[in-house]
PDB file of C-alpha atoms in Angstrom:
ATOM      1  CA  MET A  63      -7.429  -7.329 -12.676  1.00 95.00           C
ATOM      2  CA  LEU A  64      -7.335  -9.512  -9.586  1.00 96.00           C
ATOM      3  CA  SER A  65      -9.255  -8.717  -6.414  1.00 96.00           C
ATOM      4  CA  LEU A  66      -8.204 -10.202  -3.071  1.00 97.00           C
ATOM      5  CA  LEU A  67     -11.057 -12.151  -1.455  1.00 97.00           C
ATOM      6  CA  GLU A  68      -9.464 -12.964   1.925  1.00 96.00           C
ATOM      7  CA  ASN A  69      -6.901 -11.108   4.017  1.00 96.00           C
ATOM      8  CA  LEU A  70      -3.249 -12.092   3.664  1.00 97.00           C
ATOM      9  CA  GLN A  71      -1.550 -12.455   7.048  1.00 95.00           C
ATOM     10  CA  GLY A  72       1.837 -13.546   8.345  1.00 96.00           C
ATOM     11  CA  LYS A  73       3.841 -15.528   5.789  1.00 97.00           C
ATOM     12  CA  ASP A  74       1.221 -14.879   3.092  1.00 98.00           C
ATOM     13  CA  CYS A  75       1.508 -11.118   3.628  1.00 97.00           C
ATOM     14  CA  ALA A  76       5.316 -11.384   3.429  1.00 98.00           C
ATOM     15  CA  ALA A  77       5.002 -13.465   0.236  1.00 98.00           C
ATOM     16  CA  TYR A  78       2.651 -10.859  -1.268  1.00 98.00           C
ATOM     17  CA  ILE A  79       5.147  -8.070  -0.554  1.00 98.00           C
ATOM     18  CA  SER A  80       8.077 -10.162  -1.838  1.00 98.00           C
ATOM     19  CA  ALA A  81       6.225 -11.098  -5.053  1.00 97.00           C
ATOM     20  CA  HIS A  82       6.489  -7.466  -6.176  1.00 97.00           C
ATOM     21  CA  GLN A  83      10.272  -7.451  -5.942  1.00 95.00           C
ATOM     22  CA  GLN A  84      10.788  -8.658  -9.520  1.00 91.00           C
ATOM     23  CA  ILE A  85       8.683  -5.887 -11.048  1.00 96.00           C
ATOM     24  CA  ALA A  86       8.112  -2.919  -8.677  1.00 97.00           C
ATOM     25  CA  ASP A  87      10.605  -0.124  -8.097  1.00 98.00           C
ATOM     26  CA  THR A  88       8.431   2.114  -5.904  1.00 98.00           C
ATOM     27  CA  PHE A  89       5.824   1.675  -3.188  1.00 98.00           C
ATOM     28  CA  SER A  90       3.564   4.078  -1.362  1.00 98.00           C
ATOM     29  CA  LEU A  91       2.007   4.272   2.063  1.00 97.00           C
ATOM     30  CA  THR A  92      -0.751   6.675   3.059  1.00 95.00           C
ATOM     31  CA  LYS A  93      -0.668   8.758   6.229  1.00 92.00           C
ATOM     32  CA  ASN A  94      -2.927   7.083   8.734  1.00 84.00           C
ATOM     33  CA  GLY A  95      -6.070   9.186   9.062  1.00 73.00           C
ATOM     34  CA  TRP A  96      -7.388   7.642  12.278  1.00 64.00           C
ATOM     35  CA  SER A  97      -7.310  10.163  15.117  1.00 57.00           C
ATOM     36  CA  THR A  98      -5.803   7.560  17.463  1.00 58.00           C
ATOM     37  CA  ALA A  99      -2.803   7.068  15.144  1.00 53.00           C
ATOM     38  CA  GLY A 100      -1.164  10.147  16.650  1.00 56.00           C
ATOM     39  CA  GLU A 101      -1.281   8.555  20.105  1.00 54.00           C
ATOM     40  CA  THR A 102       1.593   6.162  19.357  1.00 66.00           C
ATOM     41  CA  ASN A 103       5.089   6.438  17.931  1.00 83.00           C
ATOM     42  CA  ASP A 104       4.590   3.574  15.449  1.00 84.00           C
ATOM     43  CA  SER A 105       4.112   5.833  12.417  1.00 86.00           C
ATOM     44  CA  THR A 106       7.177   7.920  13.244  1.00 88.00           C
ATOM     45  CA  ARG A 107       9.301   4.835  13.879  1.00 91.00           C
ATOM     46  CA  ILE A 108       8.346   3.157  10.578  1.00 94.00           C
ATOM     47  CA  LEU A 109       8.800   6.355   8.563  1.00 94.00           C
ATOM     48  CA  ASN A 110      12.226   6.833  10.185  1.00 95.00           C
ATOM     49  CA  GLU A 111      13.202   3.254   9.289  1.00 97.00           C
ATOM     50  CA  LEU A 112      12.100   3.865   5.702  1.00 98.00           C
ATOM     51  CA  SER A 113      13.667   7.353   5.457  1.00 98.00           C
ATOM     52  CA  PRO A 114      16.773   6.200   3.485  1.00 98.00           C
ATOM     53  CA  TYR A 115      14.356   5.034   0.735  1.00 98.00           C
ATOM     54  CA  HIS A 116      12.006   8.051   0.827  1.00 98.00           C
ATOM     55  CA  ILE A 117      11.576   9.588  -2.628  1.00 98.00           C
ATOM     56  CA  ARG A 118       9.062  12.289  -1.774  1.00 98.00           C
ATOM     57  CA  THR A 119       5.771  13.036  -0.070  1.00 97.00           C
ATOM     58  CA  ILE A 120       2.809  14.155  -2.132  1.00 97.00           C
ATOM     59  CA  HIS A 121      -0.518  15.713  -1.190  1.00 96.00           C
ATOM     60  CA  THR A 122      -3.418  14.958  -3.494  1.00 95.00           C
ATOM     61  CA  ASN A 123      -7.194  14.820  -3.429  1.00 93.00           C
ATOM     62  CA  ARG A 124      -7.246  11.558  -5.453  1.00 93.00           C
ATOM     63  CA  TRP A 125      -5.391   8.304  -4.806  1.00 95.00           C
ATOM     64  CA  PHE A 126      -6.072   4.585  -5.152  1.00 95.00           C
ATOM     65  CA  CYS A 127      -9.783   4.123  -4.254  1.00 93.00           C
ATOM     66  CA  TYR A 128      -9.767   7.515  -2.474  1.00 89.00           C
ATOM     67  CA  CYS A 129     -11.216  10.872  -3.327  1.00 91.00           C
ATOM     68  CA  VAL A 130     -11.502  13.724  -0.830  1.00 92.00           C
ATOM     69  CA  PRO A 131     -13.481  16.967  -1.180  1.00 93.00           C
ATOM     70  CA  PRO A 132     -11.904  20.217  -2.382  1.00 92.00           C
ATOM     71  CA  GLY A 133      -9.825  21.821   0.347  1.00 93.00           C
ATOM     72  CA  TYR A 134      -8.697  18.472   1.770  1.00 92.00           C
ATOM     73  CA  SER A 135      -5.785  16.280   0.780  1.00 93.00           C
ATOM     74  CA  ILE A 136      -4.356  12.828   1.313  1.00 94.00           C
ATOM     75  CA  GLU A 137      -0.714  12.578   2.366  1.00 95.00           C
ATOM     76  CA  ILE A 138       1.146   9.904   0.410  1.00 97.00           C
ATOM     77  CA  TYR A 139       4.707   8.750   1.101  1.00 97.00           C
ATOM     78  CA  LEU A 140       6.669   7.329  -1.859  1.00 98.00           C
ATOM     79  CA  PHE A 141       9.642   5.010  -1.309  1.00 98.00           C
ATOM     80  CA  GLN A 142      12.159   3.075  -3.390  1.00 98.00           C
ATOM     81  CA  PHE A 143      11.376  -0.645  -3.291  1.00 98.00           C
ATOM     82  CA  THR A 144      14.656  -2.392  -2.501  1.00 98.00           C
ATOM     83  CA  ASN A 145      15.631  -5.537  -0.607  1.00 98.00           C
ATOM     84  CA  LYS A 146      16.112  -3.500   2.576  1.00 98.00           C
ATOM     85  CA  SER A 147      12.875  -1.506   2.277  1.00 98.00           C
ATOM     86  CA  LYS A 148      11.070  -4.792   1.538  1.00 98.00           C
ATOM     87  CA  ASP A 149      12.488  -6.235   4.771  1.00 98.00           C
ATOM     88  CA  ILE A 150      11.291  -3.179   6.711  1.00 98.00           C
ATOM     89  CA  LEU A 151       7.777  -3.617   5.278  1.00 97.00           C
ATOM     90  CA  ILE A 152       7.726  -7.312   6.169  1.00 97.00           C
ATOM     91  CA  ALA A 153       8.995  -6.620   9.702  1.00 96.00           C
ATOM     92  CA  ASN A 154       6.287  -4.001  10.322  1.00 94.00           C
ATOM     93  CA  TYR A 155       3.254  -5.259   8.398  1.00 94.00           C
ATOM     94  CA  ASN A 156       1.858  -8.745   8.890  1.00 92.00           C
ATOM     95  CA  SER A 157      -1.551  -8.164   7.322  1.00 94.00           C
ATOM     96  CA  ILE A 158      -2.954  -6.452   4.227  1.00 95.00           C
ATOM     97  CA  PHE A 159      -6.279  -5.546   5.871  1.00 94.00           C
ATOM     98  CA  TYR A 160      -7.149  -4.217   9.341  1.00 85.00           C
ATOM     99  CA  ASN A 161      -9.411  -7.115  10.342  1.00 76.00           C
ATOM    100  CA  ASP A 162     -11.338  -4.938  12.826  1.00 66.00           C
ATOM    101  CA  ALA A 163      -8.167  -3.659  14.525  1.00 63.00           C
ATOM    102  CA  VAL A 164      -7.205  -0.010  14.164  1.00 63.00           C
ATOM    103  CA  TRP A 165      -3.609   0.394  13.032  1.00 71.00           C
ATOM    104  CA  HIS A 166      -1.371   3.215  14.202  1.00 80.00           C
ATOM    105  CA  THR A 167       0.958   3.064  11.209  1.00 88.00           C
ATOM    106  CA  PRO A 168       0.960   4.328   7.626  1.00 93.00           C
ATOM    107  CA  GLU A 169      -1.456   2.221   5.617  1.00 93.00           C
ATOM    108  CA  ASP A 170      -2.751   1.357   2.144  1.00 95.00           C
ATOM    109  CA  LEU A 171       0.310  -0.238   0.549  1.00 97.00           C
ATOM    110  CA  CYS A 172       0.579   0.302  -3.227  1.00 98.00           C
ATOM    111  CA  PHE A 173       3.311  -0.885  -5.616  1.00 98.00           C
ATOM    112  CA  PHE A 174       4.440   0.841  -8.827  1.00 98.00           C
ATOM    113  CA  LYS A 175       6.749   0.292 -11.788  1.00 97.00           C
ATOM    114  CA  GLY A 176       7.835   3.745 -12.867  1.00 95.00           C
ATOM    115  CA  SER A 177       4.675   5.728 -12.268  1.00 95.00           C
ATOM    116  CA  THR A 178       2.286   2.874 -13.170  1.00 95.00           C
ATOM    117  CA  LEU A 179       0.276   1.124 -10.469  1.00 96.00           C
ATOM    118  CA  ILE A 180       0.908  -2.623 -10.209  1.00 96.00           C
ATOM    119  CA  SER A 181      -1.216  -3.239  -7.116  1.00 97.00           C
ATOM    120  CA  GLY A 182      -3.035  -1.190  -4.526  1.00 97.00           C
ATOM    121  CA  SER A 183      -4.726  -1.701  -1.198  1.00 97.00           C
ATOM    122  CA  VAL A 184      -7.030   0.172   1.153  1.00 95.00           C
ATOM    123  CA  SER A 185      -6.394  -1.423   4.527  1.00 92.00           C
ATOM    124  CA  HIS A 186      -9.577  -0.397   6.351  1.00 88.00           C
ATOM    125  CA  GLU A 187     -11.899  -1.154   3.396  1.00 91.00           C
ATOM    126  CA  ASN A 188     -10.549  -4.670   2.645  1.00 93.00           C
ATOM    127  CA  ILE A 189      -9.673  -3.640  -0.913  1.00 95.00           C
ATOM    128  CA  CYS A 190      -6.651  -5.033  -2.739  1.00 97.00           C
ATOM    129  CA  PHE A 191      -6.427  -5.028  -6.545  1.00 96.00           C
ATOM    130  CA  VAL A 192      -3.543  -6.350  -8.632  1.00 96.00           C
ATOM    131  CA  TYR A 193      -3.233  -5.147 -12.209  1.00 95.00           C
ATOM    132  CA  ASN A 194      -0.375  -7.454 -13.206  1.00 92.00           C
ATOM    133  CA  GLU A 195      -1.979 -10.889 -13.381  1.00 88.00           C
ATOM    134  CA  ASN A 196       1.374 -12.606 -13.979  1.00 90.00           C
ATOM    135  CA  LEU A 197       2.530 -12.121 -10.388  1.00 93.00           C
ATOM    136  CA  GLN A 198       2.699 -15.336  -8.366  1.00 93.00           C
ATOM    137  CA  LEU A 199       0.621 -14.423  -5.319  1.00 96.00           C
ATOM    138  CA  PRO A 200      -0.552 -16.298  -2.240  1.00 97.00           C
ATOM    139  CA  GLY A 201      -4.187 -16.255  -1.209  1.00 96.00           C
ATOM    140  CA  LEU A 202      -7.590 -16.372  -2.820  1.00 97.00           C
ATOM    141  CA  TRP A 203      -8.093 -13.958  -5.742  1.00 97.00           C
ATOM    142  CA  GLU A 204     -10.975 -13.265  -8.103  1.00 96.00           C
ATOM    143  CA  LYS A 205     -10.544 -12.035 -11.664  1.00 96.00           C
ATOM    144  CA  LYS A 206     -12.594  -8.882 -12.302  1.00 94.00           C
ATOM    145  CA  PRO A 207     -12.801  -6.283 -15.062  1.00 93.00           C
ATOM    146  CA  SER A 208     -10.239  -3.510 -14.569  1.00 88.00           C
ATOM    147  CA  VAL A 209     -11.435  -0.321 -12.952  1.00 79.00           C
ATOM    148  CA  LEU A 210      -9.343   2.150 -14.935  1.00 79.00           C
ATOM    149  CA  ALA A 211     -10.422   5.081 -12.775  1.00 78.00           C
ATOM    150  CA  GLU A 212      -8.730   3.422  -9.798  1.00 83.00           C
ATOM    151  CA  GLN A 213      -5.512   2.522 -11.630  1.00 85.00           C
ATOM    152  CA  ILE A 214      -3.752   5.717 -10.596  1.00 91.00           C
ATOM    153  CA  SER A 215      -0.298   6.916 -11.618  1.00 92.00           C
ATOM    154  CA  ILE A 216       2.306   8.716  -9.559  1.00 94.00           C
ATOM    155  CA  PRO A 217       2.015  12.402 -10.468  1.00 90.00           C
ATOM    156  CA  GLU A 218       5.042  14.236 -11.870  1.00 85.00           C
TER     157      GLU A 218
END
């Protein structure tokens, strides 16, 4: 497993997203949980742009590097990863991590092949793990032992 050591921004963020094109068929974004996210239309606009690629929305208490108490759930949006959806991601996301700025958009980009996680991120925690070490990725990465508990799958 590879762990991102420094944020990917601008062209490096676009290259990271594009690197998944040869292997991923699905990506996910998590509903932004910050209370201020509802104060802007950014989330609605991005979800509308991605709506032709929307597969489904799931609610779960466990996702990549997340676990919420019983009675709560995380809202996850699943999308087809195509050339056009890739372009929408690149146009709307220029950074993997928050870098001390609160976003008002869906967050925590994860990529999948079938239901298997290829890479996952938690934007506000500066976490990004890649489970396919053959991807050609920009940036500074550290090889670490896999954390199998965090290598989630898309539920049926």
